CSV table of C-alpha atoms in Angstrom, one decimal:
chain,number,residue,atom,x,y,z
A,535,MET,CA,5.0,-0.8,27.6
A,536,THR,CA,4.7,2.3,25.2
A,537,LEU,CA,5.4,2.4,21.6
A,538,GLN,CA,8.5,4.6,22.5
A,539,GLU,CA,9.8,1.7,24.6
A,540,ILE,CA,9.2,-1.0,22.2
A,541,ILE,CA,10.8,0.8,19.6
A,542,ASN,CA,13.7,1.6,21.8
A,543,LYS,CA,14.3,-2.0,22.7
A,544,SER,CA,14.0,-3.3,19.1
A,545,ASN,CA,16.5,-3.8,16.4
A,546,ASN,CA,14.6,-5.7,13.8
A,547,ILE,CA,11.4,-3.8,13.1
A,548,VAL,CA,9.3,-4.6,10.2
A,549,PHE,CA,6.5,-2.2,9.4
A,550,PHE,CA,3.1,-3.7,7.5
A,551,GLY,CA,1.0,-0.7,6.4
A,552,GLY,CA,-2.4,-0.1,4.4
A,553,ALA,CA,-4.3,2.7,3.0
A,554,GLY,CA,-4.5,4.6,6.4
A,555,VAL,CA,-0.8,5.3,5.9
A,556,SER,CA,-1.5,7.7,3.0
A,557,THR,CA,-4.7,9.0,4.0
A,558,GLU,CA,-3.1,11.9,6.1
A,559,SER,CA,-1.1,12.9,2.7
A,560,GLY,CA,-4.6,13.3,1.0
A,561,ILE,CA,-5.2,9.9,-0.6
A,562,PRO,CA,-8.5,8.4,-0.1
A,563,ASP,CA,-8.6,4.9,1.2
A,564,PHE,CA,-11.2,2.4,0.1
A,565,ARG,CA,-13.5,1.2,2.8
A,566,SER,CA,-13.9,4.1,5.3
A,567,VAL,CA,-17.2,6.4,4.8
A,568,ASP,CA,-15.5,8.7,2.5
A,569,GLY,CA,-13.7,6.0,0.6
A,570,LEU,CA,-13.7,4.7,-2.9
A,571,TYR,CA,-16.0,1.9,-2.2
A,572,ASN,CA,-18.8,4.2,-0.7
A,573,GLN,CA,-18.6,6.5,-3.8
A,574,LYS,CA,-21.4,6.4,-6.4
A,575,CYS,CA,-20.2,5.0,-9.6
A,576,ASP,CA,-21.7,3.3,-12.5
A,577,TYR,CA,-20.1,0.1,-11.4
A,578,PRO,CA,-18.9,-1.0,-8.1
A,579,PRO,CA,-15.1,-0.2,-7.5
A,580,GLU,CA,-14.3,-3.8,-7.0
A,581,THR,CA,-15.5,-4.4,-10.4
A,582,ILE,CA,-13.8,-1.6,-12.2
A,583,LEU,CA,-10.6,-2.7,-10.6
A,584,SER,CA,-10.8,-6.3,-11.7
A,585,HIS,CA,-8.6,-7.9,-14.5
A,586,THR,CA,-11.9,-8.9,-16.4
A,587,PHE,CA,-13.1,-5.3,-16.3
A,588,PHE,CA,-9.8,-4.0,-17.5
A,589,MET,CA,-9.8,-6.4,-20.5
A,590,ASN,CA,-13.5,-5.7,-21.5
A,591,ASN,CA,-14.1,-2.2,-20.5
A,592,THR,CA,-10.5,-0.8,-20.9
A,593,SER,CA,-11.8,2.9,-21.6
A,594,GLU,CA,-14.1,2.7,-18.5
A,595,PHE,CA,-11.3,1.4,-16.5
A,596,PHE,CA,-8.7,4.0,-17.3
A,597,ARG,CA,-11.4,6.9,-16.6
A,598,PHE,CA,-12.0,5.6,-13.3
A,599,TYR,CA,-8.1,5.0,-12.6
A,600,ARG,CA,-7.3,8.6,-13.8
A,601,ASP,CA,-10.1,10.4,-11.8
A,602,LYS,CA,-9.8,8.2,-8.6
A,603,LEU,CA,-6.4,6.5,-8.2
A,604,ILE,CA,-4.2,9.0,-9.6
A,605,VAL,CA,-3.9,11.9,-7.1
A,606,LYS,CA,-1.7,14.8,-7.9
A,607,ASN,CA,0.6,16.7,-5.7
A,608,VAL,CA,0.7,14.4,-2.6
A,609,LYS,CA,3.8,14.3,-0.3
A,610,PRO,CA,4.9,11.8,2.4
A,611,ASN,CA,3.4,12.6,5.9
A,612,LYS,CA,4.8,12.3,9.4
A,613,ALA,CA,4.4,8.1,9.2
A,614,HIS,CA,6.4,7.9,5.8
A,615,VAL,CA,9.2,10.3,7.2
A,616,THR,CA,9.4,8.5,10.7
A,617,LEU,CA,9.7,5.1,8.9
A,618,GLU,CA,12.6,6.2,6.8
A,619,LYS,CA,14.3,7.8,9.9
A,620,LEU,CA,13.7,4.3,11.6
A,621,GLU,CA,15.5,2.6,8.7
A,622,LYS,CA,18.3,4.9,8.5
A,623,ALA,CA,18.9,4.3,12.2
A,624,GLY,CA,19.2,0.5,11.3
A,625,LYS,CA,16.1,-0.5,13.4
A,626,LEU,CA,13.5,-0.9,10.4
A,627,LYS,CA,14.4,-3.6,8.2
A,628,ALA,CA,11.7,-3.5,5.6
A,629,VAL,CA,8.4,-1.8,4.8
A,630,ILE,CA,5.7,-3.9,3.4
A,631,THR,CA,2.9,-2.0,1.9
A,632,GLN,CA,-0.4,-2.5,0.1
A,633,ASN,CA,-0.4,1.1,-1.2
A,634,ILE,CA,0.5,1.9,-4.7
A,635,ASP,CA,1.4,5.6,-4.3
A,636,GLY,CA,5.3,5.3,-4.1
A,637,LEU,CA,5.0,7.6,-0.9
A,638,HIS,CA,7.5,5.4,1.3
A,639,GLN,CA,10.2,5.7,-1.6
A,640,ALA,CA,9.4,9.5,-2.1
A,641,ALA,CA,10.2,9.9,1.8
A,642,GLY,CA,13.4,8.0,1.3
A,643,SER,CA,12.8,4.5,2.3
A,644,ARG,CA,15.0,2.0,0.5
A,645,ASN,CA,13.5,-1.6,1.2
A,646,VAL,CA,9.8,-1.2,0.5
A,647,LEU,CA,7.9,-4.2,-0.7
A,648,GLU,CA,5.0,-3.1,-2.7
A,649,LEU,CA,2.3,-6.1,-2.5
A,650,HIS,CA,0.0,-4.4,-4.9
A,651,GLY,CA,2.1,-2.7,-7.1
A,652,SER,CA,2.7,1.0,-8.0
A,653,VAL,CA,1.0,3.7,-10.1
A,654,LEU,CA,4.5,5.1,-10.8
A,655,ARG,CA,5.4,1.9,-13.0
A,656,ASN,CA,3.5,1.2,-16.3
A,657,PHE,CA,4.3,-1.1,-19.0
A,658,CYS,CA,3.0,-2.2,-22.7
A,659,MET,CA,1.0,-5.2,-22.7
A,660,GLU,CA,2.8,-6.0,-26.2
A,661,CYS,CA,6.4,-5.2,-26.0
A,662,ASN,CA,7.0,-4.6,-22.3
A,663,ARG,CA,8.2,-1.0,-22.8
A,664,ALA,CA,8.3,1.0,-19.5
A,665,TYR,CA,6.3,3.9,-19.0
A,666,GLY,CA,6.1,6.4,-16.2
A,667,LEU,CA,2.9,7.9,-14.4
A,668,GLU,CA,2.8,11.1,-16.6
A,669,THR,CA,2.1,8.8,-19.8
A,670,VAL,CA,-0.9,7.4,-18.3
A,671,GLU,CA,-2.0,10.6,-16.4
A,672,LYS,CA,-2.1,12.7,-19.6
A,673,SER,CA,-3.3,10.1,-22.0
A,674,VAL,CA,-6.6,10.5,-23.7
A,675,ASP,CA,-8.9,7.4,-23.4
A,676,ILE,CA,-6.6,4.3,-23.5
A,677,PRO,CA,-3.0,4.9,-23.3
A,678,LYS,CA,-1.0,3.3,-26.1
A,679,CYS,CA,2.6,2.4,-26.7
A,680,GLU,CA,4.3,3.3,-29.7
A,681,CYS,CA,4.1,-0.1,-31.0
A,682,GLY,CA,0.4,0.1,-30.5
A,683,GLY,CA,0.1,-2.0,-27.4
A,684,ILE,CA,-2.0,-0.9,-24.3
A,685,ILE,CA,0.0,0.7,-21.4
A,686,LYS,CA,-1.0,-1.1,-18.3
A,687,PRO,CA,-0.4,0.2,-14.9
A,688,ASP,CA,1.8,-2.2,-12.6
A,689,VAL,CA,-0.8,-2.5,-10.1
A,690,VAL,CA,-2.4,-5.8,-9.0
A,691,LEU,CA,-6.0,-5.9,-10.0
A,692,TYR,CA,-8.8,-8.1,-8.6
A,693,GLU,CA,-8.5,-11.7,-10.0
A,694,GLU,CA,-4.8,-11.2,-10.6
A,695,MET,CA,-2.1,-13.0,-8.4
A,696,LEU,CA,0.3,-11.2,-6.1
A,697,ASP,CA,4.0,-11.4,-7.1
A,698,ASP,CA,5.5,-14.6,-5.4
A,699,SER,CA,8.9,-13.1,-4.8
A,700,ILE,CA,7.5,-10.2,-2.9
A,701,ILE,CA,5.4,-12.5,-0.9
A,702,SER,CA,8.5,-14.9,-0.2
A,703,LYS,CA,10.3,-11.6,0.9
A,704,SER,CA,7.5,-10.5,3.0
A,705,VAL,CA,7.0,-13.5,4.9
A,706,LYS,CA,10.8,-14.0,5.6
A,707,TYR,CA,11.2,-10.4,7.2
A,708,ILE,CA,7.9,-10.8,9.4
A,709,SER,CA,9.3,-14.3,10.4
A,710,GLU,CA,12.4,-12.8,11.4
A,711,ALA,CA,11.3,-9.5,13.1
A,712,ASP,CA,11.4,-8.8,16.7
A,713,THR,CA,8.9,-6.3,16.5
A,714,LEU,CA,5.9,-6.1,13.9
A,715,ILE,CA,4.0,-2.8,13.4
A,716,ILE,CA,0.8,-3.0,11.7
A,717,GLY,CA,-0.4,0.6,10.6
A,718,GLY,CA,-3.5,1.9,8.7
A,719,THR,CA,-5.1,-1.4,7.6
A,720,SER,CA,-8.2,-3.1,8.6
A,721,LEU,CA,-6.5,-6.5,8.0
A,722,ASN,CA,-9.5,-7.6,6.1
A,723,VAL,CA,-7.6,-8.1,2.6
A,724,TYR,CA,-6.3,-11.6,1.8
A,725,PRO,CA,-3.7,-12.8,1.6
A,726,ALA,CA,-1.7,-10.0,2.9
A,727,ALA,CA,-4.0,-10.0,6.3
A,728,GLY,CA,-2.5,-13.5,6.6
A,729,PHE,CA,0.9,-12.2,7.0
A,730,ILE,CA,0.7,-11.8,10.6
A,731,ASN,CA,0.4,-15.5,11.1
A,732,TYR,CA,4.3,-15.7,10.3
A,733,PHE,CA,5.1,-13.3,13.2
A,734,ASN,CA,6.8,-15.0,16.2
A,735,GLY,CA,8.7,-12.0,17.5
A,736,GLN,CA,8.4,-9.9,20.9
A,737,HIS,CA,6.2,-7.2,20.1
A,738,LEU,CA,3.2,-6.8,18.0
A,739,VAL,CA,1.6,-3.4,17.6
A,740,ILE,CA,-1.3,-2.3,15.8
A,741,ILE,CA,-1.8,1.4,15.0
A,742,ASN,CA,-5.3,2.0,13.2
A,743,LYS,CA,-8.2,4.2,13.8
A,744,ALA,CA,-10.8,1.3,13.9
A,745,SER,CA,-10.5,-2.1,15.5
A,746,THR,CA,-8.9,-5.1,13.6
A,747,PRO,CA,-9.4,-8.7,13.8
A,748,ALA,CA,-6.1,-9.1,15.1
A,749,ASP,CA,-6.3,-6.7,18.1
A,750,LYS,CA,-6.5,-9.5,20.7
A,751,LYS,CA,-3.0,-10.6,19.5
A,752,ALA,CA,-1.4,-7.5,19.9
A,753,ASP,CA,0.8,-6.3,22.8
A,754,LEU,CA,-0.3,-2.8,22.0
A,755,VAL,CA,-3.3,-1.3,20.3
A,756,ILE,CA,-3.4,2.4,19.3
A,757,ASN,CA,-6.7,3.7,17.7
A,758,GLU,CA,-5.2,7.1,16.4
A,759,PRO,CA,-4.0,8.5,12.9
A,760,ILE,CA,-0.8,6.7,12.3
A,761,GLY,CA,0.9,9.9,11.2
A,762,GLU,CA,0.2,11.6,14.5
A,763,VAL,CA,1.4,8.4,16.5
A,764,LEU,CA,4.7,8.0,14.8
A,765,GLY,CA,5.4,11.7,14.5
A,766,ARG,CA,5.5,11.7,18.1
A,767,LEU,CA,8.3,9.1,18.6
A,768,GLU,CA,11.6,10.6,19.5
A,769,LEU,CA,14.6,8.9,17.5
């Protein structure tokens, strides 16, 4: 069965995506040859993007964050646009994403569950005042609130817990779906990678350039860029 045929027959689709969804928009991923984890830095990216490092080396954290995680002038690609069309058609019920770039919302998707937060949201650690991306982007050294507190990006760092309510919603949507499409993720990051275990529907589709640990469970595996694959769909 082709992806087009699966989409046509499905009425309760959930999409679960990772960094590969946004690479076609020019946002680097983490684990590929050219990804962040293979770039030479003073510290390993996993260390820099940890809660401990943020608290103890805040200046170095923000220097890396502004340089590597804030990517300017990016726009949704065919994957984001197609998912929005599927939602508007009533077939796609939720987008669950590990990405922090906000591109699904920029494409018009309404029901987006962000497992790891978003660079677009920032808050003061003292008074909880909200700030946009521009405040952090244009700040020098450590961004500070008017009250003097540090402005922290609303992204989940290593050593930090995922939001329980978002996990619960994600599990509910996946468990009720008739089709689960997994795209642009290696399925190596837990607990998110374990979400697949809650799927009891009819069709499991995996779209990823490289193989994943869940390929054997899938009804359809497509090893191509996800934007190209979804962009070919007739909706």
